[in-house]
Short mmCIF file of N, CA and C in Angstrom, two decimals:
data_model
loop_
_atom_site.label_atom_id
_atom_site.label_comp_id
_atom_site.label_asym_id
_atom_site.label_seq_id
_atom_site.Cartn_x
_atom_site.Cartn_y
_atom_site.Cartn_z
N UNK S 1 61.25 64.36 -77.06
CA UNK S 1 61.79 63.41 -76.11
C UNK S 1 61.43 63.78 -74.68
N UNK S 2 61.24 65.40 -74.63
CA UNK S 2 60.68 65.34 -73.10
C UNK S 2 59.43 64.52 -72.65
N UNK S 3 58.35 64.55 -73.66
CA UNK S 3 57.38 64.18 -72.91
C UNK S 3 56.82 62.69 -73.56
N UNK S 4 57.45 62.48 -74.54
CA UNK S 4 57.72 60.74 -74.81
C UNK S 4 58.88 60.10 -74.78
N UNK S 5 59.53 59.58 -73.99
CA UNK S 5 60.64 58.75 -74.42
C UNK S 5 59.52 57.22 -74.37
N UNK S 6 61.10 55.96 -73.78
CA UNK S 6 61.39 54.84 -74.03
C UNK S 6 60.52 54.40 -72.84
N UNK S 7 60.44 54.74 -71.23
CA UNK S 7 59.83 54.45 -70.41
C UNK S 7 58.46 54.68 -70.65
N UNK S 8 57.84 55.68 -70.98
CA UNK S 8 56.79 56.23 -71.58
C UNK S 8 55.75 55.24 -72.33
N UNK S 9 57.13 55.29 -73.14
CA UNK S 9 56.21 54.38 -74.37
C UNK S 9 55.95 52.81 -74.38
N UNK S 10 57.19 52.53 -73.09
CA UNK S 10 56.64 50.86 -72.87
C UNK S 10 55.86 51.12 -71.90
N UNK S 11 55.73 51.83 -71.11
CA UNK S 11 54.48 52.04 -70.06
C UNK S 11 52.71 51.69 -70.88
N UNK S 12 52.66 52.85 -71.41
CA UNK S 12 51.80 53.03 -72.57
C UNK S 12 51.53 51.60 -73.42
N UNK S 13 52.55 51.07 -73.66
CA UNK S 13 51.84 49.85 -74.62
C UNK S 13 51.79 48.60 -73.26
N UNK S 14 52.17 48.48 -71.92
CA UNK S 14 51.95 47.38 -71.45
C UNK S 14 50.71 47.73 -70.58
N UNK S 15 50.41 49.12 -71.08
CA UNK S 15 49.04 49.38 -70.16
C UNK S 15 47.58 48.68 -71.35
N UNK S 16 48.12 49.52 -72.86
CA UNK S 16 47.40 48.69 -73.69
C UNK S 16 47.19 47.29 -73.75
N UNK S 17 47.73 46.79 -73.56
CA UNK S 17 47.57 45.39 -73.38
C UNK S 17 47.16 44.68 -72.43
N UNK S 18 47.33 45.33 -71.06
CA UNK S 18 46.29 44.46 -70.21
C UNK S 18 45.21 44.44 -70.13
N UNK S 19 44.57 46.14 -70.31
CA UNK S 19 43.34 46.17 -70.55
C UNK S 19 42.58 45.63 -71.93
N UNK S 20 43.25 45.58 -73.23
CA UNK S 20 42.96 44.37 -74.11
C UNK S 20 42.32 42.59 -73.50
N UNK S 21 43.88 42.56 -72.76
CA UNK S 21 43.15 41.75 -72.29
C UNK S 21 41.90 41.34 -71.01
N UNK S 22 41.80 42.42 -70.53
CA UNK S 22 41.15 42.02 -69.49
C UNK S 22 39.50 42.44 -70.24
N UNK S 23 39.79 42.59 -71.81
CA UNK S 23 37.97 42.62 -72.28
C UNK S 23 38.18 41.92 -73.08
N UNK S 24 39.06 40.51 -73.90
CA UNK S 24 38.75 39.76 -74.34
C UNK S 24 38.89 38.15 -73.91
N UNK S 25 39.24 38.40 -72.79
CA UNK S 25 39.09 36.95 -71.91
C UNK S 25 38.07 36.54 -71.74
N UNK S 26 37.54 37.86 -70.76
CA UNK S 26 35.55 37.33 -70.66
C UNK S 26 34.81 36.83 -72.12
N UNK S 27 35.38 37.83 -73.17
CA UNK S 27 34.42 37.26 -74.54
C UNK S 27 34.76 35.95 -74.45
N UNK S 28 36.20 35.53 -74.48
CA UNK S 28 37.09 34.18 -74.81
C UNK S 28 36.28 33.12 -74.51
N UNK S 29 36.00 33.59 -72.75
CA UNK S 29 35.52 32.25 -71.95
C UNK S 29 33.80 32.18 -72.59
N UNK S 30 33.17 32.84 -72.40
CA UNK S 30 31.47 33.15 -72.71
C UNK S 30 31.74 32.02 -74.30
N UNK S 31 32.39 32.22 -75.00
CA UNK S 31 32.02 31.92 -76.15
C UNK S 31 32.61 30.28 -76.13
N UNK S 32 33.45 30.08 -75.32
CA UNK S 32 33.81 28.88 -75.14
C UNK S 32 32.80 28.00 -74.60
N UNK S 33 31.72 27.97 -73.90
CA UNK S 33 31.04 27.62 -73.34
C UNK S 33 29.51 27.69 -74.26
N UNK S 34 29.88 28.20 -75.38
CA UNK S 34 28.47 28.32 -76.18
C UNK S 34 27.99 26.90 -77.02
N UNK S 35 26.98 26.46 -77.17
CA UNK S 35 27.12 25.70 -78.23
C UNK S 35 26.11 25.78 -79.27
N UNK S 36 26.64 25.27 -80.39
CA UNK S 36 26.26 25.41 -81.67
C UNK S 36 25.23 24.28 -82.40
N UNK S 37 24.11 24.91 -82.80
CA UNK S 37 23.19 23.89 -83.12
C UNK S 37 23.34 24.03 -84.46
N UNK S 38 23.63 24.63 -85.30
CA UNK S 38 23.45 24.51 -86.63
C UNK S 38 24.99 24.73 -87.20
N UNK S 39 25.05 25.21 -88.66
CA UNK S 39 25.79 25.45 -89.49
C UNK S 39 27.27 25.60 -88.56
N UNK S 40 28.48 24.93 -89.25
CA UNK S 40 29.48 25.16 -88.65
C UNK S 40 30.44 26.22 -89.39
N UNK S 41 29.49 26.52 -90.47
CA UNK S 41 30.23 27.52 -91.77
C UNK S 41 29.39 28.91 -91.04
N UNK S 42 30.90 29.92 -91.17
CA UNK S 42 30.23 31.11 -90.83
C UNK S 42 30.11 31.78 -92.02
N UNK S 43 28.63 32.41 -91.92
CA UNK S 43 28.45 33.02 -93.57
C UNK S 43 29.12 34.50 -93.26
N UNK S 44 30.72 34.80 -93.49
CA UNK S 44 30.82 36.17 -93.20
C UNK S 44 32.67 35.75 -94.04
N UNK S 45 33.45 37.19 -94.19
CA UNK S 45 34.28 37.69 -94.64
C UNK S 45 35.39 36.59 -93.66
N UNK S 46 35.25 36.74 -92.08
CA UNK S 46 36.26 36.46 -91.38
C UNK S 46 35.44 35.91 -90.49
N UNK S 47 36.39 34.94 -89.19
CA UNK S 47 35.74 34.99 -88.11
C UNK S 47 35.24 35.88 -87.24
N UNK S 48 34.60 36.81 -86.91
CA UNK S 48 34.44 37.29 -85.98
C UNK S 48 33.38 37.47 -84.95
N UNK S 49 33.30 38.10 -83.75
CA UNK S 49 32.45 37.49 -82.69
C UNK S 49 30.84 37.69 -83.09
N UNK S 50 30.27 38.88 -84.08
CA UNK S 50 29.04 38.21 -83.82
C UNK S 50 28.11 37.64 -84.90
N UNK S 51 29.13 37.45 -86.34
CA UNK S 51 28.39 36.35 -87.18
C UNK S 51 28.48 34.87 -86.11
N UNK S 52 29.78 34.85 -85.21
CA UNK S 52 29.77 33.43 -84.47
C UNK S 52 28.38 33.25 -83.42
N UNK S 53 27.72 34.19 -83.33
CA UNK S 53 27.11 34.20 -82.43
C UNK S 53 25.73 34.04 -82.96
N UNK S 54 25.82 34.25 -84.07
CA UNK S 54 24.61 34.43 -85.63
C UNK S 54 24.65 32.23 -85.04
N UNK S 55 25.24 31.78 -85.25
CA UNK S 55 24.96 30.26 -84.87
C UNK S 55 25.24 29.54 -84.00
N UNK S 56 25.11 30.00 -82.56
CA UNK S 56 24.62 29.81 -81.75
C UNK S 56 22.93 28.89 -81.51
N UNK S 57 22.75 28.34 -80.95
CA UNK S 57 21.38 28.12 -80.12
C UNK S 57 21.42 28.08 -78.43
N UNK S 58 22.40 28.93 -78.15
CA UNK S 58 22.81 28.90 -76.66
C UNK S 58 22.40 30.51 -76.75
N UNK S 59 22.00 30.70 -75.23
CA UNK S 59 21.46 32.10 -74.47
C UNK S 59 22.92 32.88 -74.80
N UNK S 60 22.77 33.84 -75.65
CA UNK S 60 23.87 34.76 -75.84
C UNK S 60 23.66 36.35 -75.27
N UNK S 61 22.88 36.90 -74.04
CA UNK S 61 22.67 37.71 -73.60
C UNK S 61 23.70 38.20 -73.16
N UNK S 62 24.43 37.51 -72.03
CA UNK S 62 25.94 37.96 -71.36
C UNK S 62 26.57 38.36 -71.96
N UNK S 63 26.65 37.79 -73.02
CA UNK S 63 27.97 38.02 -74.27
C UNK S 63 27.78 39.21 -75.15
N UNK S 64 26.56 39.48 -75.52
CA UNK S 64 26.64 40.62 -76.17
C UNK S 64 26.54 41.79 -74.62
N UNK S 65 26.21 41.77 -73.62
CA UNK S 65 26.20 42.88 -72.55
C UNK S 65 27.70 43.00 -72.74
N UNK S 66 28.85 42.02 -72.27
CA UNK S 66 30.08 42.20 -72.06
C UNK S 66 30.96 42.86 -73.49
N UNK S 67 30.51 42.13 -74.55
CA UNK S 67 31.10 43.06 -76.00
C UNK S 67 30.10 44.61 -75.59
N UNK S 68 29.13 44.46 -75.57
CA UNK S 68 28.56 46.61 -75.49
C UNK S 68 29.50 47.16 -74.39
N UNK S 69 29.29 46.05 -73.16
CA UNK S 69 30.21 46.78 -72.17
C UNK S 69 31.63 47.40 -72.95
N UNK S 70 32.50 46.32 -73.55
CA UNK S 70 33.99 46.61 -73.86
C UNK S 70 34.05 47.57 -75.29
N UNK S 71 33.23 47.61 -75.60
CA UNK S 71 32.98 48.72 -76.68
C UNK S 71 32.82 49.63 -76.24
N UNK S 72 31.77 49.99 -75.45
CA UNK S 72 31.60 51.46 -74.75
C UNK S 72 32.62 51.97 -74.01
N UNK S 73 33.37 51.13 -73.07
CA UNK S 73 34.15 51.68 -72.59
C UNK S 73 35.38 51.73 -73.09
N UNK S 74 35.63 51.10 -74.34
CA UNK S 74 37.27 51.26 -74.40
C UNK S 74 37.05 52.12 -76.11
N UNK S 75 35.67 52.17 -76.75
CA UNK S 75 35.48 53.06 -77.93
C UNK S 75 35.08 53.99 -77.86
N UNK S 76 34.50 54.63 -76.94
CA UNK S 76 33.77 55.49 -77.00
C UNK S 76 35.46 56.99 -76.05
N UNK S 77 35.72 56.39 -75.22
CA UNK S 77 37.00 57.00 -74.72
C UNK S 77 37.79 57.24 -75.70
N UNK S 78 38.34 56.28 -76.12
CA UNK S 78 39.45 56.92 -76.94
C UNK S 78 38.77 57.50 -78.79
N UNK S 79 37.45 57.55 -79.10
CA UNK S 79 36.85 58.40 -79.77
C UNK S 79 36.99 60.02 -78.86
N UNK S 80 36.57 60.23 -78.14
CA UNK S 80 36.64 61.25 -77.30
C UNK S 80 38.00 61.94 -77.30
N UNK S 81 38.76 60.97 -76.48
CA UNK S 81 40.25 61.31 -76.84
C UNK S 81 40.91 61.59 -78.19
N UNK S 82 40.70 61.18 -79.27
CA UNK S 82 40.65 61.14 -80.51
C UNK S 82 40.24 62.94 -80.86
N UNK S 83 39.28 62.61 -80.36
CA UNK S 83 38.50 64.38 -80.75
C UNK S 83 38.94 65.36 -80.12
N UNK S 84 39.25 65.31 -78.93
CA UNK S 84 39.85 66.50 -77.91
C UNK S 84 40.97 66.64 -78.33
N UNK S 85 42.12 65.37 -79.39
CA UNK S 85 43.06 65.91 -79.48
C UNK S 85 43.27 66.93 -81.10
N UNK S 86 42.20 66.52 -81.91
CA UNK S 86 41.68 67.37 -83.19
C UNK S 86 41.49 68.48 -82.59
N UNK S 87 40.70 68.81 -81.73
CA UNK S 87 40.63 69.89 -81.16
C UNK S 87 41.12 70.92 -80.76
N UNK S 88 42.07 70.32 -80.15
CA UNK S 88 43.42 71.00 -79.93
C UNK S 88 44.27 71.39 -80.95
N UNK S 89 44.24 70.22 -82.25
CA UNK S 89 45.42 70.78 -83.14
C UNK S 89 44.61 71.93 -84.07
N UNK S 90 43.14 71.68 -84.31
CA UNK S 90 42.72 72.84 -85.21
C UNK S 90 42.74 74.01 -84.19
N UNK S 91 42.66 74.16 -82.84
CA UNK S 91 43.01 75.19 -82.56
C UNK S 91 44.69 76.02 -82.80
N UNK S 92 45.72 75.01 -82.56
CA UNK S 92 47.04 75.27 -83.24
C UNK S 92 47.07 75.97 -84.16
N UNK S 93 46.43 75.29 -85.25
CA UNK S 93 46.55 75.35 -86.86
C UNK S 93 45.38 76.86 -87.39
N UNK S 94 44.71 77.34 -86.35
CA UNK S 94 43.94 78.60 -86.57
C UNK S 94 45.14 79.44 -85.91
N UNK S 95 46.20 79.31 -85.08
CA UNK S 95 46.93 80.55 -84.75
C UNK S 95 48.12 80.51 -85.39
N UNK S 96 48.15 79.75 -86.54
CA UNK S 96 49.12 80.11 -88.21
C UNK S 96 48.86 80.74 -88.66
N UNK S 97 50.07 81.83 -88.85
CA UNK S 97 50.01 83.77 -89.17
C UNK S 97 49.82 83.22 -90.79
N UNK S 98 50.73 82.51 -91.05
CA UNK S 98 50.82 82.29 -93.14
C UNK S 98 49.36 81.66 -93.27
N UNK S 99 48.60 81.80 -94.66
CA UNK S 99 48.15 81.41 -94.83
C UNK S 99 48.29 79.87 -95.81
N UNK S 100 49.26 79.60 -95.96
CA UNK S 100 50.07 78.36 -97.23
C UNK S 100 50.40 77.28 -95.39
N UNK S 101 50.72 78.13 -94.66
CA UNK S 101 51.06 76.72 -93.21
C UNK S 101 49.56 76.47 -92.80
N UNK S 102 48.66 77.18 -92.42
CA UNK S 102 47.26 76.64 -92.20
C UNK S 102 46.84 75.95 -93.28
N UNK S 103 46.64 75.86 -94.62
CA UNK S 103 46.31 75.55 -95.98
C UNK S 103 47.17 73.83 -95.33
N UNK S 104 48.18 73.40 -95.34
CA UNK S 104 48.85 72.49 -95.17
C UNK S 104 48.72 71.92 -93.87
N UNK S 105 48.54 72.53 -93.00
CA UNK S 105 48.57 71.91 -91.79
C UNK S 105 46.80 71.06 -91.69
N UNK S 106 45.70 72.22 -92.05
CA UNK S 106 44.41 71.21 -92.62
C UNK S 106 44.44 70.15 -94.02
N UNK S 107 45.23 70.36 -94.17
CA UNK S 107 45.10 69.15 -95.44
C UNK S 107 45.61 67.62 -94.96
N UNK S 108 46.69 67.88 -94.18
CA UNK S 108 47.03 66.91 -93.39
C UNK S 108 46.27 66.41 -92.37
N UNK S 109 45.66 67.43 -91.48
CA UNK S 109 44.93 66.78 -90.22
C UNK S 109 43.39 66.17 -91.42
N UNK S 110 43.46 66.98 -92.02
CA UNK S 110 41.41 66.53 -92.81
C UNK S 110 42.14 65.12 -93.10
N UNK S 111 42.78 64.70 -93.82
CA UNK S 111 42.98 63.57 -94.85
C UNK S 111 42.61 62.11 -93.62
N UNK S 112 43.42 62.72 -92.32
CA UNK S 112 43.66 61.63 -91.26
C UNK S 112 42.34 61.88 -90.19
N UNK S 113 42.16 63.06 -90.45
CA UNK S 113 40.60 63.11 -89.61
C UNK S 113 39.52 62.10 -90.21
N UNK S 114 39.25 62.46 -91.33
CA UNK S 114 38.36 61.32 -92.79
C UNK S 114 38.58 59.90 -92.42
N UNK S 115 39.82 59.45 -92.41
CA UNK S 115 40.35 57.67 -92.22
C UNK S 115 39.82 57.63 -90.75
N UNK S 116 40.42 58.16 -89.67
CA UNK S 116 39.73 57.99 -88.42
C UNK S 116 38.63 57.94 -87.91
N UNK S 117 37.58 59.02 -88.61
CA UNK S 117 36.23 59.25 -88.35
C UNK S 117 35.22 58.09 -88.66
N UNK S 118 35.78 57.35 -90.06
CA UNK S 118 35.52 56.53 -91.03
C UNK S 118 35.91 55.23 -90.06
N UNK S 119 36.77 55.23 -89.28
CA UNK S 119 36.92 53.47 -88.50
C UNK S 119 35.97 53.42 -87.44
N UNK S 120 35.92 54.63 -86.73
CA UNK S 120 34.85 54.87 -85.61
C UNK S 120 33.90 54.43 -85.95
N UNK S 121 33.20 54.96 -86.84
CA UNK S 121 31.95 55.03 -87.30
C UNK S 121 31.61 53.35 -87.61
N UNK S 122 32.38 53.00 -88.20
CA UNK S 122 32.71 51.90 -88.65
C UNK S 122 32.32 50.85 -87.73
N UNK S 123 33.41 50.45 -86.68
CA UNK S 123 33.44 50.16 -85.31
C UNK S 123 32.27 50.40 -84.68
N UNK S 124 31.78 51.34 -84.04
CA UNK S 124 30.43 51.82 -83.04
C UNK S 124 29.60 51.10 -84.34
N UNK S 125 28.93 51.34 -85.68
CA UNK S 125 28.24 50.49 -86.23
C UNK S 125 27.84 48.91 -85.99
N UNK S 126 29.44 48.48 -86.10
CA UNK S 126 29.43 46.80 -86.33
C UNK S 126 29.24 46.42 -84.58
N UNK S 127 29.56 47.36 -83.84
CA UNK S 127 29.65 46.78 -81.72
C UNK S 127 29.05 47.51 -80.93
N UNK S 128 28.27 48.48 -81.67
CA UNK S 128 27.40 49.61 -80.42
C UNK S 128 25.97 49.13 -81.05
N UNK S 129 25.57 48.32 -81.78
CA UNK S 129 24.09 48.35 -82.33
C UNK S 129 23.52 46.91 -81.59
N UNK S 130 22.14 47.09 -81.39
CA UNK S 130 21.14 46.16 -81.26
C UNK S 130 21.59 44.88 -81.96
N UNK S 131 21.68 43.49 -81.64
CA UNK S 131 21.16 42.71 -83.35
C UNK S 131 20.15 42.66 -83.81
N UNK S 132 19.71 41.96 -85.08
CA UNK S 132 18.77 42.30 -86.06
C UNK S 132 18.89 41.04 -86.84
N UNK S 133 17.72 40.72 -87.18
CA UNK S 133 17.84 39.93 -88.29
C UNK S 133 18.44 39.99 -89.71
N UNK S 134 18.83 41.24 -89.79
CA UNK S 134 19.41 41.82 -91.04
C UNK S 134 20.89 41.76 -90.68
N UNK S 135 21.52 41.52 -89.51
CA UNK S 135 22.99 41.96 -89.13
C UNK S 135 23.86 41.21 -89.99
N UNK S 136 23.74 39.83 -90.65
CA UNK S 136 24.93 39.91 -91.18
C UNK S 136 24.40 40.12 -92.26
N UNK S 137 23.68 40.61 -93.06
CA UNK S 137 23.77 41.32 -94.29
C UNK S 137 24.51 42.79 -94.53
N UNK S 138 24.10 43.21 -93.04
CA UNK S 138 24.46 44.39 -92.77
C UNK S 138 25.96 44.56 -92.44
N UNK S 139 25.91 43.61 -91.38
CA UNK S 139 27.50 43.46 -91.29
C UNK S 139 28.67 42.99 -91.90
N UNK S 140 28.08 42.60 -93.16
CA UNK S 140 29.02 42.00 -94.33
C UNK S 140 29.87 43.36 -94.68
N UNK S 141 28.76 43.98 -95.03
CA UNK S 141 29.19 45.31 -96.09
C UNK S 141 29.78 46.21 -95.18
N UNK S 142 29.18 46.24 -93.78
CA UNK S 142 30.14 47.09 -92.80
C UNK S 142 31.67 47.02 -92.32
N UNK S 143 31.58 45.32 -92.06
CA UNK S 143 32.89 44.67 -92.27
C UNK S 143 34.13 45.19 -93.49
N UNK S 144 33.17 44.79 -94.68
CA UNK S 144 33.94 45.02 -95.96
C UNK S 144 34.88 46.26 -95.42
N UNK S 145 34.02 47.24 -95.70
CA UNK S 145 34.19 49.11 -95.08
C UNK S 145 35.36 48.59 -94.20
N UNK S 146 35.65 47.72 -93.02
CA UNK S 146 36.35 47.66 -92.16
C UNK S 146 37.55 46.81 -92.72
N UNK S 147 37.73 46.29 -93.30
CA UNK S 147 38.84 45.20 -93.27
C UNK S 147 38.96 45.37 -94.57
N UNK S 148 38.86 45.99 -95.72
CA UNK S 148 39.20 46.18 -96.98
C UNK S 148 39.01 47.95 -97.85
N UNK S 149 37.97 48.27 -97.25
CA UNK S 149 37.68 49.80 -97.99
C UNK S 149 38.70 50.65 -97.54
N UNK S 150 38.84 50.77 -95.43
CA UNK S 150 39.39 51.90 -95.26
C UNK S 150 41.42 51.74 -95.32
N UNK S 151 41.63 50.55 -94.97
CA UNK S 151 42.63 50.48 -95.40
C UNK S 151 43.60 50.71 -96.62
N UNK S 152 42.24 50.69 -97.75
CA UNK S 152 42.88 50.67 -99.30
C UNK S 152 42.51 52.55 -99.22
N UNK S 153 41.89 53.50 -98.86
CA UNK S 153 41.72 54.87 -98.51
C UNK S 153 43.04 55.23 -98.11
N UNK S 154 43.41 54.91 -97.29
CA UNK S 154 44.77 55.12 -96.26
C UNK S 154 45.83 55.78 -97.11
N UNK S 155 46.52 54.80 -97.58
CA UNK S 155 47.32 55.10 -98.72
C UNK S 155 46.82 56.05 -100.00
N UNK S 156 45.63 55.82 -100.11
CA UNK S 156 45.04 56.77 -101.69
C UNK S 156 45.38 58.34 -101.04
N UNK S 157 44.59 58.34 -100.09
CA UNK S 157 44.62 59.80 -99.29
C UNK S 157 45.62 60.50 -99.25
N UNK S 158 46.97 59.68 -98.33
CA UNK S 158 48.05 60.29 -98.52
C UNK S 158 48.78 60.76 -99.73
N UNK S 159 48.77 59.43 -100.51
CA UNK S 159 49.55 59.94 -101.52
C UNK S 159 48.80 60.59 -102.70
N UNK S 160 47.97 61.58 -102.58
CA UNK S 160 47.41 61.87 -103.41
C UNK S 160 47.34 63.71 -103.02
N UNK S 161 48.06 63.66 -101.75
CA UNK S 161 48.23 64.93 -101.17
C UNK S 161 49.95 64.96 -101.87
N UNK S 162 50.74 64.18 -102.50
CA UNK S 162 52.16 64.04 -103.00
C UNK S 162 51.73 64.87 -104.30
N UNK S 163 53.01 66.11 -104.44
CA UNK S 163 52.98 67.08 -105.97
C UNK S 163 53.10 66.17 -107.11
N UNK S 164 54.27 65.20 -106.62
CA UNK S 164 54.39 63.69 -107.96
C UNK S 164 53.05 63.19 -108.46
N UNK S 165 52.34 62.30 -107.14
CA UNK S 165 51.31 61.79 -107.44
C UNK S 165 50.25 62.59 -108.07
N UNK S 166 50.11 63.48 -107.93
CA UNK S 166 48.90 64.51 -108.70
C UNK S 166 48.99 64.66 -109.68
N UNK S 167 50.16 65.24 -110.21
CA UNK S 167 50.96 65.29 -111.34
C UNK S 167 50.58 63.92 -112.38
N UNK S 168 50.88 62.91 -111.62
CA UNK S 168 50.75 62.05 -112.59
C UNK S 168 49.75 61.18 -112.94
N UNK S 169 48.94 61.15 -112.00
CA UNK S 169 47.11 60.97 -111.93
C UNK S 169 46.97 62.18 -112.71
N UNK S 170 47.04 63.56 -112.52
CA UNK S 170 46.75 64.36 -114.31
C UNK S 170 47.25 63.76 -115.52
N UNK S 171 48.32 63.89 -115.29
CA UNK S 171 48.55 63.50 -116.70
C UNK S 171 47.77 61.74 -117.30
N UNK S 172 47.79 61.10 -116.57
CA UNK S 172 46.91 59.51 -116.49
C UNK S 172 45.10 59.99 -116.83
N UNK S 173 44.39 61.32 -115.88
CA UNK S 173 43.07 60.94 -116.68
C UNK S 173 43.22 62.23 -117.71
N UNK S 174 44.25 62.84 -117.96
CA UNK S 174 44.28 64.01 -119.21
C UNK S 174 43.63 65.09 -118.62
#
């Protein structure tokens, strides 16, 4: 409570949010102003900004500068931040005298290091790359990874670090 309370933490989320918004307005407007010569069906999982942009016949240069822009600066930071704070805890977790509290304390940070590393990667893939004529083939399956693989991980991971759950996934493949 010293160094998070209630002020803190609405600080923190109304800071998140402006800067949210102040990098998806510009996409908002750019794309509002686009128009579409072909197909009104997007060949992809969900809407998102750059199968929409896959059908386009309007100059989409700005638009992808301003998505690299808001990617770089708001993914690549809190990747960083992300890491400096791993950093910090495996340094913690190396000055555990027991060896059963280090054993536990990496099993926990690895499981959530793996899911995190795995969205990044994920993310910088599908919004830090060139396009390509291959992108939504590419970005189908990257997507997938994003909106169905790592989420269904999430849960496996954890509970598979549970004495129950092990237990009974043994006894289930014998």
């Amino acid at each position: 409570m010293l160094v998070m309370n209630n002020q803190i933490c609405l600080t923190l989320s109304h800071f998140s949010w402006i800067i949210i918004y102040f990098f998806t307005v510009p996409i908002t407007i750019l794309i509002s102003t686009l128009q579409f010569c072909s197909s009104c069906e997007i060949n992809h999982f969900y809407c998102d900004v750059m199968p929409l942009l896959q059908l386009t016949c309007s100059d989409i240069i700005r638009i992808q500068i301003v998505i690299f822009t808001a990617a770089v600066l708001l993914g690549i930071p809190c990747f960083l931040l992300t890491l400096t704070s791993y950093i910090f805890i495996v340094r913690t977790i190396i000055n555990i005298h027991s060896s059963k509290g280090r054993s536990k304390a990496f099993s926990t940070c690895s499981s959530h290091l793996t899911i995190v590393t795995l969205l990044y990667l994920v993310l910088f893939s599908l919004y830090l790359r060139p396009p390509s004529k291959t992108f939504l083939s590419d970005g189908k399956v990257i997507s997938l990874l994003n909106v169905a693989v790592i989420p269904m991980l999430n849960p496996i991971i954890y509970s598979l670090r549970n004495k129950d759950v092990k237990q009974a996934l043994k006894k289930v493949i014998g």
